[in-house]
Coordinates of N, CA and C in Angstrom, one line a residue:
M13 N -178.9 122.2 2.1 CA -179.6 121.4 3.1 C -178.7 120.3 3.5
P14 N -178.6 120.1 4.8 CA -177.2 119.9 5.2 C -177.6 118.1 5.3
L15 N -176.6 117.5 5.4 CA -176.6 116.1 5.3 C -177.1 115.5 6.9
S16 N -177.2 114.0 6.5 CA -178.0 113.3 7.0 C -176.5 113.1 8.3
P17 N -176.8 113.1 9.3 CA -175.6 112.0 9.9 C -175.3 110.5 9.9
I18 N -174.0 110.7 9.8 CA -173.3 108.9 9.9 C -173.6 108.0 10.6
W19 N -174.7 107.5 10.8 CA -174.4 106.1 12.0 C -173.6 105.2 11.6
E20 N -173.0 104.6 12.7 CA -172.1 103.5 12.3 C -172.3 103.0 13.5
P21 N -172.7 102.0 13.7 CA -172.7 101.2 14.9 C -171.2 100.8 16.0
D22 N -170.4 100.6 15.1 CA -169.1 99.8 15.4 C -167.7 101.5 15.8
A23 N -168.4 102.6 15.6 CA -167.6 103.9 15.5 C -167.4 104.3 17.0
E24 N -165.9 104.1 17.4 CA -165.9 104.4 18.8 C -165.1 105.5 18.5
A25 N -165.0 106.5 20.1 CA -163.9 107.7 19.5 C -162.4 106.5 19.9
L26 N -161.5 107.4 19.5 CA -160.3 107.0 20.0 C -159.2 107.4 20.9
D27 N -160.5 107.5 22.3 CA -159.9 108.1 23.2 C -159.0 107.7 24.0
R28 N -158.5 106.3 24.0 CA -158.0 105.5 25.2 C -156.7 105.7 24.4
T29 N -155.7 105.4 25.5 CA -153.6 105.4 25.3 C -153.7 103.8 25.2
L30 N -152.9 103.3 24.3 CA -152.2 102.1 25.1 C -150.9 102.2 24.9
K31 N -150.1 101.6 25.6 CA -148.6 101.5 25.5 C -148.2 100.0 25.4
L32 N -147.4 99.8 24.2 CA -147.3 98.7 23.6 C -145.8 98.8 23.4
R33 N -144.9 97.6 23.7 CA -143.5 97.6 23.5 C -143.5 96.5 22.0
V34 N -142.6 96.7 21.6 CA -141.9 95.9 20.2 C -141.1 95.9 21.0
S35 N -140.6 94.5 19.9 CA -138.9 94.4 20.0 C -138.2 94.8 18.6
T36 N -136.9 95.5 18.3 CA -136.5 96.0 17.3 C -136.7 95.5 15.9
R37 N -136.9 94.2 15.9 CA -137.5 93.5 14.6 C -139.1 93.0 14.1
Q38 N -140.3 93.7 15.8 CA -141.1 93.7 15.2 C -141.2 95.6 14.9
L39 N -140.4 96.5 14.9 CA -140.5 97.6 14.8 C -140.2 97.9 13.3
E40 N -139.2 96.9 12.7 CA -138.9 97.1 11.2 C -139.7 97.0 10.5
Q41 N -140.1 95.5 11.1 CA -141.7 94.9 10.4 C -142.6 95.9 10.3
L42 N -143.2 96.4 10.9 CA -144.3 97.6 11.1 C -143.3 98.8 10.6
D43 N -142.3 99.4 10.4 CA -142.2 100.9 9.5 C -142.1 99.7 8.0
L44 N -141.8 98.4 7.8 CA -142.1 97.8 6.2 C -143.6 98.5 5.8
A45 N -144.1 97.9 6.6 CA -145.9 97.8 6.3 C -146.2 99.4 6.2
V46 N -145.7 100.4 7.0 CA -146.1 102.1 7.1 C -145.8 101.9 5.8
A47 N -144.4 102.4 5.4 CA -144.3 102.6 3.9 C -144.9 101.4 2.8
E48 N -145.4 100.1 2.8 CA -146.2 99.4 1.9 C -147.4 100.1 1.2
F49 N -148.0 100.5 3.0 CA -149.3 100.5 2.5 C -149.7 102.1 2.9
K50 N -148.6 102.9 3.1 CA -149.2 104.3 3.7 C -150.4 104.7 4.6
M51 N -149.8 103.7 5.8 CA -150.8 104.0 6.9 C -149.9 104.5 7.7
A52 N -151.0 105.1 8.9 CA -150.0 105.5 10.3 C -149.5 104.3 11.0
R53 N -149.3 104.1 11.4 CA -148.4 102.8 12.6 C -149.7 102.4 13.5
S54 N -150.4 103.7 14.2 CA -151.5 102.8 14.8 C -152.4 102.6 14.3
W55 N -152.6 103.3 13.2 CA -154.2 103.0 12.4 C -153.5 101.1 11.9
I56 N -152.4 100.8 11.3 CA -152.3 99.5 11.4 C -152.3 98.3 12.2
L57 N -152.0 99.1 13.7 CA -151.7 98.2 15.1 C -153.0 98.0 15.2
R58 N -154.0 99.0 15.2 CA -155.3 98.7 15.5 C -156.7 98.2 14.7
E59 N -155.9 97.5 13.3 CA -156.7 97.1 12.6 C -155.8 95.3 12.9
C60 N -154.5 94.8 13.0 CA -153.9 93.8 13.3 C -154.7 93.1 14.6
V61 N -154.6 94.1 15.9 CA -155.3 93.5 17.1 C -157.0 93.0 16.7
G62 N -157.4 93.8 15.9 CA -159.1 93.5 15.1 C -158.8 92.5 14.8
L63 N -158.5 92.4 13.5 CA -158.4 91.0 12.7 C -158.2 89.6 13.7
G64 N -157.0 89.5 14.6 CA -155.9 89.0 15.2 C -156.6 88.3 16.5
F65 N -157.5 89.0 17.7 CA -157.6 89.0 18.5 C -158.9 87.5 18.8
P66 N -159.7 88.2 18.0 CA -161.0 86.4 17.9 C -159.8 84.4 17.9
L67 N -159.1 85.0 17.0 CA -158.2 84.2 16.8 C -157.2 83.5 18.0
F68 N -157.0 84.7 18.1 CA -155.8 84.4 19.8 C -156.4 83.6 20.7
V69 N -158.2 84.7 20.9 CA -158.5 84.3 22.2 C -159.1 82.6 21.5
E70 N -159.2 82.0 20.5 CA -159.9 80.8 20.0 C -158.5 80.0 20.6
Q71 N -157.6 80.2 20.0 CA -156.1 79.4 20.3 C -155.9 79.4 21.6
V72 N -155.8 80.0 22.8 CA -155.5 79.8 24.2 C -156.3 79.0 24.3
R73 N -157.8 79.1 24.0 CA -158.8 78.4 24.8 C -158.6 76.7 24.4
Q74 N -158.1 76.4 23.0 CA -157.7 75.5 22.9 C -156.6 74.7 23.4
R75 N -155.9 75.6 24.0 CA -154.4 74.9 24.8 C -154.9 75.1 26.0
R76 N -155.4 75.6 26.4 CA -156.3 75.4 28.0 C -156.7 74.3 28.5
R77 N -157.7 73.9 26.9 CA -158.5 72.5 27.0 C -157.4 71.5 27.4
A78 N -156.5 71.4 26.4 CA -155.5 70.8 25.8 C -154.3 70.5 27.2
G79 N -154.5 70.8 28.3 CA -153.8 71.0 29.5 C -152.5 71.9 29.8
L80 N -152.4 72.4 28.7 CA -151.6 73.5 28.5 C -151.4 74.5 29.5
V81 N -150.5 75.3 30.0 CA -150.3 76.2 30.7 C -149.5 77.3 30.2
P82 N -149.2 78.6 30.6 CA -147.9 79.4 30.1 C -146.8 79.0 30.9
R83 N -145.7 79.3 30.2 CA -144.8 79.0 30.9 C -144.4 79.8 31.9
G84 N -144.9 81.2 32.2 CA -144.9 82.0 33.4 C -145.7 81.7 34.4
E85 N -146.9 81.1 33.9 CA -147.7 80.7 35.2 C -147.3 79.5 36.0
Y86 N -146.5 78.2 34.8 CA -145.9 77.3 35.2 C -144.8 77.3 36.2
Q87 N -144.1 78.7 36.5 CA -142.6 78.4 36.6 C -143.0 79.7 37.9
N88 N -144.1 80.5 37.6 CA -144.0 81.2 38.8 C -145.6 81.3 39.3
P89 N -146.0 80.2 40.0 CA -147.7 80.2 40.0 C -148.5 80.6 41.3
N90 N -147.8 81.5 41.7 CA -147.8 82.5 43.3 C -147.7 84.1 43.0
V91 N -147.5 84.3 42.0 CA -147.7 85.8 41.5 C -149.2 85.9 41.1
A92 N -149.4 87.3 41.9 CA -150.2 88.1 41.5 C -151.0 88.2 40.3
G93 N -152.0 88.7 40.1 CA -152.0 89.3 38.3 C -151.8 88.8 37.3
P94 N -151.7 89.4 36.3 CA -151.9 88.6 34.7 C -150.8 89.3 33.9
R95 N -149.7 89.8 35.4 CA -148.2 89.8 34.2 C -146.8 88.8 34.6
R96 N -147.5 87.6 33.8 CA -146.6 86.6 33.9 C -146.3 86.4 32.5
G97 N -146.2 87.2 31.3 CA -145.7 86.8 30.1 C -144.5 87.0 29.7
P98 N -144.3 86.6 28.6 CA -142.6 86.7 28.5 C -142.2 87.9 28.1
R99 N -141.1 88.3 27.9 CA -140.0 89.3 28.0 C -139.6 89.7 26.8
S100 N -139.3 89.0 26.0 CA -138.8 88.8 25.2 C -139.4 88.8 23.8
D101 N -138.8 89.2 22.8 CA -139.6 88.4 21.6 C -139.1 87.2 21.0
G102 N -138.7 86.2 22.2 CA -137.6 85.1 21.2 C -138.8 83.8 20.7
R103 N -138.3 82.5 20.9 CA -139.2 81.6 20.1 C -140.4 81.6 21.0
R104 N -140.8 81.1 20.3 CA -142.5 80.6 20.5 C -142.9 79.7 21.1
T105 N -142.1 78.5 20.6 CA -142.7 77.3 20.6 C -142.6 77.1 21.9
D106 N -142.3 77.2 23.0 CA -141.7 77.0 24.2 C -142.3 77.8 25.6
R107 N -143.1 78.8 25.0 CA -144.0 79.4 25.8 C -144.8 79.0 26.6
W108 N -145.5 77.6 25.9 CA -147.1 76.7 26.4 C -146.0 75.4 26.9
V109 N -146.2 74.7 28.1 CA -145.7 74.6 28.7 C -147.0 73.5 29.4
S110 N -146.7 71.9 29.8 CA -147.7 70.7 30.3 C -147.0 70.5 31.0
P111 N -147.7 71.0 32.2 CA -147.4 71.1 34.0 C -147.4 69.4 34.1
P112 N -146.6 69.2 34.9 CA -146.6 67.4 35.2 C -147.2 66.8 36.1
V113 N -147.6 65.5 35.9 CA -149.4 65.4 36.7 C -148.8 65.0 37.9
R114 N -149.3 65.3 38.5 CA -149.3 64.5 40.5 C -149.5 63.3 40.5
R115 N -148.8 62.7 40.4 CA -149.1 61.2 40.9 C -149.3 60.8 42.4
R116 N -150.6 59.9 42.6 CA -151.1 60.2 44.2 C -150.9 58.6 44.8

């Protein structure tokens, strides 16, 4: 007697490749998690994105409502496309700035 197929509405094939650059420090932390949990790097990263993405979106929306903009958007306002983010894993406190208000 064959088993009935498993139906999981959230299951999708893992057929896309994403290149992710991480700093040495981030890779060391990831490798420690791999050793501790005995899970693959890719699995850990997929779970991190899934768990953290909604929080990230809400945090960015709050900052935008507060009038803040990413530093790259402020420093390079005429750059086309979304690739204006930080290029290092440095301090995160200064990545959002408040643009000066124009006086009339």
